[in-house]
Amino acid sequence: KLIEETEPGKGGEIQITDALMKQAQNGCVIAYKFKGKRFDCGGAEGYIEATNFCFENFYKTGKAY
């Protein structure tokens, strides 16, 4: 429901962070701090970075995800 009520921001996109902030103000957010690499796949550059990372670190090496 909060996402539906969140106004679009930059570029006309609904920012999940805005909805999460509203939820946090009501004291209803659970978070987890993780170790590892994070990618912003909301645009081509981040998606390509993530794809290249997976190719170099998993596909070429045979490591499990």
PDB file of C-alpha atoms in Angstrom, residues 37-58:
ATOM      1  CA  LYS A  37      29.012  -6.835  -3.453  1.00  0.00           C
ATOM      2  CA  ARG A  38      25.918  -4.824  -4.310  1.00  0.00           C
ATOM      3  CA  PHE A  39      24.910  -3.582  -7.749  1.00  0.00           C
ATOM      4  CA  ASP A  40      22.398  -0.929  -8.791  1.00  0.00           C
ATOM      5  CA  CYS A  41      20.728  -2.595 -11.760  1.00  0.00           C
ATOM      6  CA  GLY A  42      18.244   0.223 -12.308  1.00  0.00           C
ATOM      7  CA  GLY A  43      20.224   1.376 -15.330  1.00  0.00           C
ATOM      8  CA  ALA A  44      22.318  -0.118 -18.095  1.00  0.00           C
ATOM      9  CA  GLU A  45      25.668   0.753 -16.484  1.00  0.00           C
ATOM     10  CA  GLY A  46      24.923  -1.039 -13.209  1.00  0.00           C
ATOM     11  CA  TYR A  47      23.378  -4.005 -14.990  1.00  0.00           C
ATOM     12  CA  ILE A  48      26.453  -4.384 -17.196  1.00  0.00           C
ATOM     13  CA  GLU A  49      28.721  -4.082 -14.148  1.00  0.00           C
ATOM     14  CA  ALA A  50      26.775  -6.863 -12.401  1.00  0.00           C
ATOM     15  CA  THR A  51      26.850  -9.063 -15.496  1.00  0.00           C
ATOM     16  CA  ASN A  52      30.601  -8.600 -15.918  1.00  0.00           C
ATOM     17  CA  PHE A  53      31.192  -9.328 -12.221  1.00  0.00           C
ATOM     18  CA  CYS A  54      29.230 -12.581 -12.423  1.00  0.00           C
ATOM     19  CA  PHE A  55      31.001 -13.582 -15.627  1.00  0.00           C
ATOM     20  CA  GLU A  56      34.472 -12.944 -14.180  1.00  0.00           C
ATOM     21  CA  ASN A  57      33.831 -14.359 -10.696  1.00  0.00           C
ATOM     22  CA  PHE A  58      31.491 -17.272 -11.321  1.00  0.00           C
TER      23      PHE A  58
END
